[in-house]
Coordinates of C-alpha atoms in Angstrom, one line a residue:
Chain A
M1 CA 0.0 -0.1 -0.1
I2 CA 2.6 2.5 1.1
N3 CA 4.8 1.7 -2.0
N4 CA 2.0 1.8 -4.8
K5 CA 1.5 5.2 -2.8
I6 CA 5.8 6.0 -3.2
V7 CA 5.5 4.8 -6.8
E8 CA 2.5 7.0 -7.2
N9 CA 4.2 9.8 -6.2
L10 CA 6.8 9.6 -8.2
I11 CA 5.0 8.8 -11.3
K12 CA 3.8 12.3 -11.3
E13 CA 7.2 14.3 -10.2
I14 CA 8.6 12.3 -13.2
D15 CA 5.2 13.5 -15.1
G16 CA 6.1 17.0 -13.8
W17 CA 10.1 16.6 -15.3
E18 CA 11.0 18.2 -18.7
V19 CA 14.8 16.8 -19.9
E20 CA 16.1 20.0 -20.8
I21 CA 19.4 18.6 -22.7
K22 CA 22.2 21.6 -25.0
I23 CA 25.5 21.6 -26.3
E24 CA 27.0 23.0 -23.1
K25 CA 30.5 24.3 -22.9
I26 CA 33.1 22.0 -21.4
G27 CA 36.3 22.8 -20.5
K28 CA 39.1 20.8 -18.1
V29 CA 40.8 21.9 -15.6
L30 CA 44.9 22.5 -16.4
E31 CA 46.0 23.5 -12.8
V32 CA 44.8 24.1 -9.2
F33 CA 46.2 25.7 -6.6
D34 CA 44.8 28.1 -3.4
G35 CA 41.8 27.8 -4.0
I36 CA 41.9 29.3 -7.7
A37 CA 42.1 26.7 -10.6
K38 CA 43.1 27.4 -14.6
V39 CA 40.6 25.6 -17.2
S40 CA 41.6 25.2 -20.7
G41 CA 37.9 25.6 -23.3
L42 CA 35.2 27.5 -22.2
S43 CA 35.7 30.0 -25.7
D44 CA 32.0 31.4 -25.2
I45 CA 32.2 32.1 -21.0
K46 CA 31.5 35.4 -19.7
S47 CA 33.0 37.2 -17.0
S48 CA 31.4 36.4 -13.0
E49 CA 29.7 33.5 -14.5
M50 CA 29.6 30.6 -12.3
V51 CA 30.9 27.3 -13.3
T52 CA 31.0 24.3 -12.2
F53 CA 33.3 20.9 -11.7
S54 CA 32.5 17.8 -11.7
S55 CA 33.6 16.8 -8.2
G56 CA 30.3 20.2 -7.6
E57 CA 32.2 22.2 -7.1
V58 CA 31.7 25.6 -8.2
G59 CA 33.4 27.9 -9.2
V60 CA 33.5 31.7 -10.8
A61 CA 35.1 32.7 -13.9
L62 CA 37.4 36.3 -13.0
N63 CA 40.3 36.3 -15.6
L64 CA 39.3 35.6 -19.3
E65 CA 42.3 35.0 -21.2
E66 CA 43.2 34.7 -24.8
Y67 CA 43.9 30.6 -24.2
E68 CA 42.4 29.7 -20.2
V69 CA 39.9 30.9 -17.6
G70 CA 41.1 31.8 -14.2
V71 CA 38.2 29.9 -11.6
I72 CA 38.2 30.8 -7.5
I73 CA 37.4 27.9 -6.7
L74 CA 33.4 28.8 -3.3
G75 CA 34.9 25.4 -1.7
D76 CA 37.6 22.2 -1.4
F77 CA 39.3 22.7 -3.9
S78 CA 41.8 19.6 -2.6
K79 CA 38.6 17.9 -4.6
I80 CA 39.3 19.2 -8.3
K81 CA 42.3 17.3 -10.1
E82 CA 43.6 18.5 -13.0
G83 CA 41.9 17.0 -16.1
D84 CA 38.1 17.0 -14.7
E85 CA 35.9 19.1 -17.0
V86 CA 34.0 22.4 -15.7
R87 CA 30.9 23.5 -17.0
A88 CA 29.7 26.1 -17.9
T89 CA 26.3 27.4 -16.7
G90 CA 25.6 30.0 -18.5
R91 CA 23.9 32.4 -15.3
I92 CA 25.6 34.9 -12.9
L93 CA 26.3 33.3 -9.1
E94 CA 23.4 32.7 -7.4
I95 CA 22.3 31.9 -4.5
P96 CA 18.4 30.9 -2.3
V97 CA 16.4 33.1 -1.0
S98 CA 13.2 33.6 0.8
D99 CA 11.6 34.3 4.2
A100 CA 13.0 31.3 5.7
V101 CA 16.7 32.6 6.0
L102 CA 15.4 34.8 9.1
G103 CA 16.6 34.0 12.6
R104 CA 19.6 31.5 10.7
V105 CA 23.5 31.4 10.3
L106 CA 24.0 30.8 6.7
N107 CA 27.8 30.6 5.1
A108 CA 28.9 32.5 1.6
R109 CA 26.8 30.7 -0.8
G110 CA 23.5 31.1 1.6
M111 CA 23.4 27.3 2.3
P112 CA 22.7 27.3 6.2
I113 CA 25.9 26.7 8.7
D114 CA 23.6 26.1 12.1
G115 CA 22.9 23.0 12.5
K116 CA 18.5 23.4 12.4
G117 CA 17.9 21.6 8.8
V118 CA 17.7 23.0 5.0
I119 CA 16.5 25.7 3.6
K120 CA 13.1 25.1 1.5
T121 CA 13.1 27.1 -1.2
T122 CA 12.6 27.5 -4.9
K123 CA 14.1 31.3 -4.9
T124 CA 17.3 32.2 -6.1
Y125 CA 18.6 36.1 -6.7
P126 CA 22.3 36.7 -9.0
I127 CA 24.7 37.9 -5.8
E128 CA 26.3 41.0 -8.2
K129 CA 23.2 43.2 -9.5
V130 CA 23.2 46.8 -10.6
A131 CA 22.8 49.5 -8.4
P132 CA 18.9 51.0 -7.5
G133 CA 19.1 54.0 -11.1
V134 CA 18.6 57.7 -9.8
V135 CA 14.8 57.8 -10.4
T136 CA 13.8 55.2 -8.9
R137 CA 16.1 57.1 -5.2
Q138 CA 14.7 58.6 -2.5
G139 CA 15.9 60.7 0.2
V140 CA 16.6 59.2 3.4
D141 CA 14.4 60.9 5.7
E142 CA 13.0 57.8 7.8
P143 CA 16.1 57.8 11.1
V144 CA 17.4 54.3 11.4
A145 CA 17.5 54.5 15.7
T146 CA 20.3 53.0 17.7
G147 CA 20.4 53.6 20.9
I148 CA 23.0 54.3 20.9
K149 CA 23.1 57.7 22.6
V150 CA 26.0 59.9 21.4
I151 CA 24.7 58.1 17.8
D152 CA 20.9 59.0 18.0
A153 CA 21.4 62.8 19.0
I154 CA 25.0 64.2 17.4
I155 CA 25.7 61.6 14.2
P156 CA 22.7 61.0 13.5
V157 CA 21.9 57.8 11.2
G158 CA 19.1 57.6 8.3
R159 CA 16.9 54.9 6.5
G160 CA 19.2 54.2 3.6
Q161 CA 22.4 55.6 4.6
R162 CA 25.6 54.4 4.1
E163 CA 27.7 54.7 7.6
L164 CA 31.0 53.6 7.9
I165 CA 32.1 52.9 11.2
I166 CA 35.6 53.1 11.9
G167 CA 38.1 52.2 14.2
D168 CA 40.7 49.8 15.2
R169 CA 41.0 47.0 16.6
Q170 CA 39.2 46.2 20.2
T171 CA 37.8 49.6 20.6
G172 CA 34.1 48.1 19.8
K173 CA 33.7 47.8 17.0
T174 CA 31.2 45.3 17.0
A175 CA 29.8 46.3 20.0
L176 CA 28.1 49.5 18.5
A177 CA 26.8 47.0 15.3
I178 CA 24.9 44.6 17.2
D179 CA 23.8 46.9 19.8
T180 CA 22.2 48.5 16.8
I181 CA 20.9 44.7 15.6
L182 CA 19.3 44.9 19.5
N183 CA 17.7 48.1 19.5
Q184 CA 15.5 47.4 16.4
K185 CA 13.1 45.6 18.2
G186 CA 9.6 46.6 16.7
Q187 CA 11.5 49.0 14.6
N188 CA 10.5 47.2 11.8
M189 CA 13.8 46.3 10.4
I190 CA 16.0 43.5 8.9
C191 CA 19.2 42.7 10.2
V192 CA 21.2 40.7 8.0
Y193 CA 25.2 40.9 9.8
V194 CA 27.6 39.5 7.1
S195 CA 31.0 38.3 9.2
I196 CA 34.4 37.9 6.7
G197 CA 37.4 35.9 7.8
Q198 CA 36.5 36.1 11.9
K199 CA 37.1 34.1 14.7
D200 CA 34.6 31.6 14.5
S201 CA 34.5 31.9 18.0
K202 CA 33.2 35.5 17.8
L203 CA 30.5 34.5 15.7
R204 CA 29.1 32.1 17.9
K205 CA 29.2 35.1 21.1
I206 CA 27.2 37.2 19.1
E207 CA 25.0 35.0 18.2
S208 CA 24.4 34.1 21.5
R209 CA 23.7 37.4 22.3
L210 CA 21.2 37.6 18.8
E211 CA 19.7 35.3 20.1
E212 CA 19.2 36.3 24.5
G213 CA 17.5 39.7 23.3
G214 CA 15.5 38.1 20.8
A215 CA 17.0 40.0 18.1
M216 CA 17.5 36.7 15.0
E217 CA 13.7 37.1 15.0
Y218 CA 14.8 39.5 12.8
T219 CA 18.1 38.4 11.4
V220 CA 20.1 36.9 9.5
I221 CA 23.6 36.7 9.8
V222 CA 26.5 35.9 6.2
S223 CA 29.8 33.7 7.2
A224 CA 33.0 33.6 6.0
G225 CA 35.1 32.4 8.7
A226 CA 39.0 32.4 9.5
S227 CA 39.1 29.8 8.2
E228 CA 37.4 29.0 4.5
A229 CA 38.5 29.9 1.8
A230 CA 39.5 33.5 0.8
S231 CA 37.2 33.4 -2.7
L232 CA 34.3 33.2 0.2
S233 CA 35.8 35.5 2.4
Y234 CA 35.3 38.1 -1.2
I235 CA 31.4 37.1 -2.0
A236 CA 30.1 37.0 1.4
P237 CA 29.0 40.7 1.3
Y238 CA 27.5 40.2 -1.7
T239 CA 25.2 37.3 -0.4
G240 CA 24.3 39.5 2.3
V241 CA 23.3 42.7 0.2
S242 CA 21.4 40.3 -2.2
I243 CA 19.3 38.9 1.2
A244 CA 18.7 42.5 1.9
E245 CA 17.4 43.2 -1.8
Y246 CA 15.3 40.4 -1.6
F247 CA 13.2 42.0 1.7
M248 CA 13.7 45.4 0.4
D249 CA 11.9 44.6 -2.5
Q250 CA 9.2 42.8 -0.6
G251 CA 9.5 47.2 0.3
K252 CA 10.8 46.5 4.1
D253 CA 13.3 48.1 5.8
V254 CA 16.9 46.2 5.8
L255 CA 20.1 47.2 8.2
I256 CA 23.4 45.4 6.9
I257 CA 26.2 45.6 8.5
Y258 CA 29.8 43.9 6.6
D259 CA 31.6 43.1 9.3
D260 CA 33.9 44.1 8.0
L261 CA 35.3 45.0 5.0
S262 CA 39.6 45.9 5.4
K263 CA 39.3 41.9 6.1
H264 CA 37.3 41.8 2.1
A265 CA 39.1 43.5 0.6
V266 CA 42.6 41.6 1.9
A267 CA 40.4 38.8 0.9
Y268 CA 40.4 40.5 -2.4
R269 CA 44.0 41.2 -3.2
E270 CA 45.1 37.4 -1.8
I271 CA 42.8 36.7 -4.9
S272 CA 44.2 39.9 -7.2
L273 CA 47.7 38.2 -6.7
L274 CA 46.5 35.2 -7.3
L275 CA 45.3 35.5 -10.7
R276 CA 48.7 37.5 -10.9
R277 CA 46.5 40.8 -11.7
P278 CA 48.9 44.0 -11.5
P279 CA 48.9 45.2 -8.2
G280 CA 48.6 48.9 -6.7
R281 CA 49.2 50.6 -3.5
E282 CA 49.4 48.2 -0.7
A283 CA 49.4 45.0 -3.6
Y284 CA 46.0 46.2 -3.9
P285 CA 44.4 45.3 -7.4
G286 CA 43.3 48.2 -9.1
D287 CA 40.1 47.8 -8.8
V288 CA 39.4 47.4 -5.1
F289 CA 37.5 50.8 -5.0
Y290 CA 35.3 49.7 -7.6
L291 CA 34.4 46.8 -5.2
H292 CA 33.3 48.6 -2.3
S293 CA 31.6 50.7 -4.0
R294 CA 29.6 48.5 -6.2
L295 CA 29.3 46.8 -3.0
L296 CA 27.7 49.6 -0.8
E297 CA 26.3 51.9 -4.0
R298 CA 23.4 48.9 -3.8
A299 CA 22.7 50.1 -0.3
C300 CA 19.8 52.6 -1.6
R301 CA 16.2 53.9 -0.6
R302 CA 13.6 53.5 -2.5
N303 CA 10.6 55.5 -3.8
E304 CA 6.8 54.8 -2.8
K305 CA 6.5 53.9 -7.0
Y306 CA 8.9 51.6 -7.0
G307 CA 7.6 48.9 -4.2
G308 CA 9.7 51.0 -0.9
G309 CA 12.3 49.6 1.0
S310 CA 15.6 50.6 1.4
I311 CA 18.9 48.7 2.2
T312 CA 20.3 50.7 5.8
A313 CA 24.1 49.7 5.6
F314 CA 27.4 49.8 8.3
P315 CA 30.3 48.9 6.7
I316 CA 33.0 48.6 10.1
I317 CA 36.7 49.2 8.9
E318 CA 39.2 48.7 10.9
T319 CA 41.8 50.9 10.8
Q320 CA 46.3 49.8 12.0
A321 CA 46.7 52.6 14.9
G322 CA 44.5 54.8 14.3
D323 CA 45.9 55.1 10.3
I324 CA 42.2 57.0 8.7
S325 CA 45.1 58.0 5.4
A326 CA 45.1 54.6 4.1
Y327 CA 44.2 52.7 1.4
I328 CA 41.2 50.7 2.7
P329 CA 40.1 53.2 4.7
T330 CA 40.5 56.9 2.4
N331 CA 38.2 54.2 0.2
V332 CA 35.4 52.8 1.7
I333 CA 35.2 57.1 3.5
S334 CA 34.8 58.5 0.1
I335 CA 31.9 55.7 -0.7
T336 CA 29.7 56.4 2.5
D337 CA 27.2 59.3 4.5
G338 CA 29.2 59.5 6.3
Q339 CA 31.6 57.8 9.4
I340 CA 31.2 56.7 13.5
F341 CA 35.4 56.8 14.4
L342 CA 36.1 55.2 18.1
E343 CA 39.5 55.9 19.7
T344 CA 41.7 54.2 21.6
D345 CA 42.6 56.4 23.8
L346 CA 39.0 57.3 24.9
F347 CA 38.7 53.5 25.2
Y348 CA 40.9 53.3 28.0
K349 CA 40.2 57.0 28.9
G350 CA 36.2 55.1 30.0
I351 CA 34.6 56.8 27.5
R352 CA 32.6 53.8 26.1
P353 CA 31.1 53.9 23.3
A354 CA 34.4 55.2 22.3
V355 CA 33.4 57.7 19.4
N356 CA 35.8 60.7 18.5
V357 CA 32.8 63.5 17.8
G358 CA 35.4 65.6 16.4
S359 CA 36.2 62.7 12.8
S360 CA 32.5 61.8 12.9
V361 CA 30.2 62.7 10.6
S362 CA 26.9 62.2 8.8
R363 CA 26.0 63.9 5.3
V364 CA 22.4 62.9 4.9
G365 CA 21.6 61.9 7.9
S366 CA 20.2 65.5 10.5
N367 CA 17.6 65.1 7.6
A368 CA 16.0 61.9 8.7
Q369 CA 17.1 62.6 13.2
I370 CA 13.4 63.2 14.9
K371 CA 12.2 67.4 15.6
A372 CA 12.3 66.2 18.5
M373 CA 15.9 65.2 19.2
K374 CA 17.0 67.5 16.5
K375 CA 15.6 70.5 18.6
V376 CA 17.6 68.9 21.7
A377 CA 20.5 67.8 20.7
G378 CA 21.2 70.9 18.3
T379 CA 23.8 72.0 19.5
L380 CA 25.6 68.9 21.5
K381 CA 28.1 68.6 18.2
L382 CA 29.3 72.8 19.0
D383 CA 29.6 72.2 22.2
L384 CA 31.9 69.4 23.0
A385 CA 34.1 70.5 19.6
Q386 CA 34.6 73.8 22.0
Y387 CA 34.8 71.8 25.5
R388 CA 37.6 69.3 24.2
E389 CA 39.3 73.0 22.6
L390 CA 39.5 74.8 26.2
E391 CA 39.6 71.6 28.4
A392 CA 43.5 71.5 25.8
F393 CA 44.2 75.1 27.0
A394 CA 42.3 74.9 30.4
Q395 CA 45.6 72.6 31.4
F396 CA 48.3 76.2 30.9
G397 CA 46.6 78.3 33.5
S398 CA 43.7 78.2 36.3
D399 CA 43.2 82.1 36.1
L400 CA 39.1 81.8 33.6
D401 CA 36.5 83.3 33.7
E402 CA 33.4 82.8 35.1
S403 CA 31.3 81.9 31.0
T404 CA 34.8 79.4 30.6
K405 CA 34.4 77.2 33.9
R406 CA 30.7 77.2 33.0
Q407 CA 31.6 75.6 29.7
L408 CA 33.9 73.3 30.7
E409 CA 31.9 72.2 34.0
R410 CA 28.9 71.6 30.4
G411 CA 31.5 69.9 28.8
K412 CA 32.0 67.5 31.0
R413 CA 28.9 66.3 32.2
S414 CA 28.0 65.7 28.1
V415 CA 30.7 64.1 28.0
E416 CA 29.6 61.2 31.0
L417 CA 25.8 61.5 29.9
L418 CA 27.4 59.9 26.2
K419 CA 29.4 56.9 27.6
Q420 CA 27.1 53.5 27.5
L421 CA 27.0 50.1 28.6
Q422 CA 26.9 47.5 26.5
Y423 CA 24.1 46.0 25.0
A424 CA 22.1 48.8 26.7
P425 CA 20.3 51.2 24.1
I426 CA 18.4 53.9 25.0
K427 CA 15.0 54.3 23.9
T428 CA 14.7 57.8 20.8
E429 CA 12.3 59.3 23.3
N430 CA 14.3 58.6 26.4
Q431 CA 16.9 60.5 24.8
V432 CA 15.3 63.6 23.9
V433 CA 14.7 63.4 27.9
V434 CA 18.2 63.6 29.1
M435 CA 19.6 65.6 26.6
Y436 CA 17.0 68.2 26.7
A437 CA 18.5 68.4 30.4
L438 CA 21.8 68.0 29.6
T439 CA 21.4 71.3 27.3
R440 CA 19.0 72.9 28.8
G441 CA 21.4 73.7 32.0
Y442 CA 19.4 71.0 34.0
M443 CA 22.5 68.9 35.0
D444 CA 25.1 71.7 35.9
D445 CA 25.2 71.4 39.7
V446 CA 24.8 67.7 39.7
P447 CA 27.8 66.4 40.9
V448 CA 29.6 64.4 38.0
E449 CA 29.8 60.8 39.9
K450 CA 26.8 61.1 40.1
I451 CA 25.6 61.8 36.3
K452 CA 24.7 58.4 35.9
A453 CA 22.6 58.2 38.8
F454 CA 20.4 60.5 37.6
E455 CA 19.8 60.7 34.1
S456 CA 18.2 56.4 35.0
G457 CA 16.5 58.0 38.0
L458 CA 14.9 60.2 35.5
I459 CA 14.4 58.8 32.5
E460 CA 12.3 56.3 35.2
Y461 CA 10.6 60.0 37.1
S462 CA 10.4 61.1 33.5
E463 CA 8.3 58.2 32.2
N464 CA 5.8 57.7 35.7
N465 CA 5.2 61.4 35.4
A466 CA 5.6 62.9 32.2
K467 CA 3.0 61.1 29.5
T468 CA 1.9 63.8 27.7
F469 CA 4.9 64.7 26.2
Y470 CA 6.4 61.2 26.4
K471 CA 3.0 60.5 23.5
E472 CA 3.5 63.1 22.2
V473 CA 6.9 62.6 20.9
T474 CA 6.5 59.2 20.3
E475 CA 3.0 59.8 18.5
S476 CA 4.3 62.7 16.6
K477 CA 8.1 63.4 17.2
M478 CA 7.7 67.0 17.7
W479 CA 5.5 68.5 20.6
T480 CA 3.7 71.5 22.2
E481 CA 4.8 74.1 24.7
K482 CA 2.0 71.6 27.0
G483 CA 4.0 69.5 26.9
E484 CA 7.4 71.1 27.5
E485 CA 6.5 72.9 30.5
E486 CA 5.7 68.9 31.9
L487 CA 8.2 67.2 31.7
K488 CA 10.7 70.8 32.6
K489 CA 8.2 70.7 36.3
A490 CA 8.6 66.1 36.0
I491 CA 13.2 67.3 35.9
T492 CA 12.7 69.8 38.6
D493 CA 10.6 67.9 41.0
F494 CA 12.9 64.8 40.1
K495 CA 16.0 67.4 40.9
N496 CA 14.0 69.2 44.1
S497 CA 13.5 64.8 45.1
F498 CA 17.3 63.5 43.9
S499 CA 20.9 64.2 46.2
Chain B
M1 CA 58.2 17.5 -54.6
E2 CA 55.6 18.0 -52.2
I3 CA 56.5 14.8 -50.0
S4 CA 60.2 16.7 -49.7
S5 CA 58.2 20.4 -48.7
N6 CA 56.4 18.1 -46.1
N7 CA 59.7 16.3 -44.7
N8 CA 61.4 19.8 -44.7
I9 CA 58.5 21.1 -42.6
A10 CA 59.1 18.4 -40.2
Q11 CA 62.5 18.9 -40.4
A12 CA 62.2 22.3 -39.1
I13 CA 59.7 21.7 -36.5
F14 CA 62.1 19.4 -35.0
Q15 CA 65.1 21.1 -35.4
L16 CA 63.2 24.7 -33.5
L17 CA 61.6 22.6 -30.7
S18 CA 65.3 20.5 -29.7
R19 CA 67.0 24.4 -30.2
K20 CA 63.7 25.8 -27.5
N21 CA 64.6 22.4 -24.8
L22 CA 60.7 21.4 -25.9
L23 CA 61.8 18.2 -27.3
E24 CA 59.4 16.9 -24.0
K25 CA 56.7 18.4 -25.2
A26 CA 56.7 17.3 -28.7
S27 CA 53.8 15.0 -28.8
D28 CA 51.6 17.6 -27.2
I29 CA 52.6 20.6 -30.1
I30 CA 52.2 18.9 -33.0
G31 CA 49.1 18.0 -32.3
E32 CA 48.3 21.1 -30.7
V33 CA 49.5 22.1 -34.7
Q34 CA 46.7 19.0 -35.9
T35 CA 44.0 21.1 -34.3
M36 CA 45.4 24.5 -36.1
V37 CA 46.4 22.8 -39.6
D38 CA 43.2 20.8 -39.6
A39 CA 40.1 23.8 -38.6
Q40 CA 43.5 25.9 -41.2
N41 CA 41.8 23.3 -43.4
G42 CA 37.7 23.3 -42.5
K43 CA 38.6 19.3 -41.4
I44 CA 37.5 18.7 -37.9
V45 CA 37.7 16.7 -35.8
A46 CA 34.4 15.4 -33.1
K47 CA 34.4 12.6 -30.4
V48 CA 31.6 10.6 -30.2
G49 CA 30.8 8.4 -27.6
S50 CA 28.7 5.8 -26.9
A51 CA 27.3 2.5 -24.9
R52 CA 27.5 0.2 -28.6
I53 CA 29.5 0.8 -31.6
L54 CA 27.3 2.5 -34.5
D55 CA 26.7 1.3 -37.6
E56 CA 27.8 3.0 -40.9
K57 CA 24.2 4.5 -40.8
T58 CA 24.3 6.5 -37.7
K59 CA 28.1 7.9 -38.5
M60 CA 27.3 9.5 -41.7
H61 CA 24.2 10.9 -40.4
L62 CA 26.2 12.8 -37.2
K63 CA 28.5 13.4 -40.1
Q64 CA 26.1 15.3 -42.0
I65 CA 24.6 16.9 -38.7
L66 CA 28.3 17.7 -36.8
S67 CA 29.2 19.5 -40.7
K68 CA 26.5 21.4 -41.7
R69 CA 26.5 22.5 -38.0
Y70 CA 30.4 24.0 -37.7
S71 CA 29.9 24.2 -41.2
A72 CA 32.8 22.0 -41.8
K73 CA 34.6 20.4 -45.3
E74 CA 35.7 17.1 -43.9
I75 CA 34.6 15.5 -40.3
V76 CA 36.7 13.2 -39.0
L77 CA 34.8 10.9 -36.3
K78 CA 37.2 9.7 -33.4
E79 CA 34.9 7.2 -31.5
S80 CA 34.5 5.2 -28.6
V81 CA 33.0 2.9 -26.4
D82 CA 31.9 3.0 -23.4
V83 CA 29.2 0.5 -21.9
K84 CA 28.4 3.7 -18.3
F85 CA 26.7 5.3 -20.8
L86 CA 23.9 2.9 -20.9
G87 CA 22.6 3.9 -24.1
G88 CA 22.5 7.8 -26.5
V89 CA 25.5 9.5 -27.3
R90 CA 27.7 11.8 -26.1
I91 CA 29.8 15.0 -28.6
E92 CA 32.4 16.6 -28.3
V93 CA 33.9 19.6 -31.3
N94 CA 36.3 21.7 -29.9
D95 CA 35.1 22.4 -26.0
D96 CA 31.1 21.8 -27.5
V97 CA 30.1 19.0 -26.0
L98 CA 26.1 17.7 -26.7
D99 CA 25.2 14.7 -23.6
L100 CA 22.5 12.3 -24.8
T101 CA 23.3 9.4 -22.8
L102 CA 20.5 8.3 -20.9
Q103 CA 23.7 8.3 -17.9
N104 CA 23.6 11.8 -18.0
K105 CA 19.5 11.5 -18.7
I106 CA 19.5 9.8 -15.4
G107 CA 22.2 11.6 -14.0
K108 CA 19.0 15.1 -14.0
L109 CA 16.0 13.1 -13.3
Q110 CA 17.7 12.3 -9.8
K111 CA 18.8 15.9 -9.3
Y112 CA 15.3 17.4 -10.2
L113 CA 14.1 14.7 -7.3
T114 CA 15.8 15.9 -4.8
M115 CA 16.0 19.3 -5.3
S116 CA 14.9 20.7 -2.6
R117 CA 11.2 22.2 -3.5

């Protein structure tokens, strides 16, 4: 009985199958080394075309030469032998996409590596695509709430923006990105975290952290580990952005993090040198700028007519000893719409997140900042810059006039307030409250060491006692005079009870 | 006359190979020269693999089709028999391959049935 059913099903399946046999272009492997294969034949192959080896491995044709083709092998190249058959597929490399990828960890070819079973889908997206054109785009005008005070107040990021996170090792670049993902809960945002050449232990830590924070529900992790071939590190970010585009095509907002593009450039350099492409500055090939520009151009905000949705990109770059004028950092700085610059000195001084407010900018984000935040934090950047200057100056003499002293005291409190613990994102409306208290001078006579306690106490108090203000800020992103009065009263009341 | 000129060419090739220390690779190079000469003369070598020996009628038919497709003056069939093909033929011309064997079709069917859908 059961057997009959199996046979019936099989017959049904086979009925729906049509054999398609056509003339194929076949080449032969001439040599294989370090993840690269030189292949003869394949006369009509296109650049970036996917090829398959007889052992089942997949490759991408990158170098088209007169008599041979240079192919990068995506996977285990030890299975490939000289003389093996190589088939051209006539297609650009594709990855499977579906809604089921959310909450999963994928490799650079879009296959799950988290042991949670196969992802069933028939839909595929090519990994290389031309970025959306000018007519399909729209200005950045909606904020990405990162939950990090210093970013939301001073370097605001909008949906569809490309904001670079740059800094030395161990300055909290990944922490900033992970905090941002954690804060996207309930913000109608899909997150894609692309890990390039990172240690598997670090990835594991990130995954469990996101799981704990309930962030994996809306997050996909794409990983090309440090132990995998350079070719996989090379394609991983393109895989990530293709998954992001799949969600954007449904009109959703997506946040994508590339951690990090320095390792991506290094992987591409390795491939290029093995393919014997001429090396340029720092031995990177000539097209290393295009490598990143074509990737980051795919981040965009599309207008309603073309389906809406957005991709916000947070590329990460690791600098060596704070040198932002090296080749890759300058390239990516010029491609992106601003950068968040993290510094080792600040980090060890205890200012965390160690954002250098002076060197960090957001070129388009201020249009996306909510009005309430713009109103309260508008002068903060300037205040902090002046404070830095005065701080250096004040070390020389003790005779300072009143206004200078006041500015110094305010500066100290601003720096203290902008400190924030890891994994502790703060809601935008709460940020507005504390920024209001700071910039309107309510914190000027609170001792610096008590600022943290004042901040948390104030948030709790005003949440309960300034409900109209909160309602106005969350709903219309602005407040009325009545709301402001209520907030002022709440702050004064709290301050009187605070000791 | 023709024989002596051919001999001269062969002599020249061997002299060049020995001068360049390439005698080891002589068979590859001569094969390459042969393909060039064949291409110039409109002669195409087609490798035909099948599970059983092909009869003359099929071979003639194949030659006709191939000479039409590649607009060649002469088609040389290099036959090989491999039972693994199960049935049908596999034709290779330069880097074009037309695999009409049963083995290929069954392989494709297997791929289709195991594909996640």
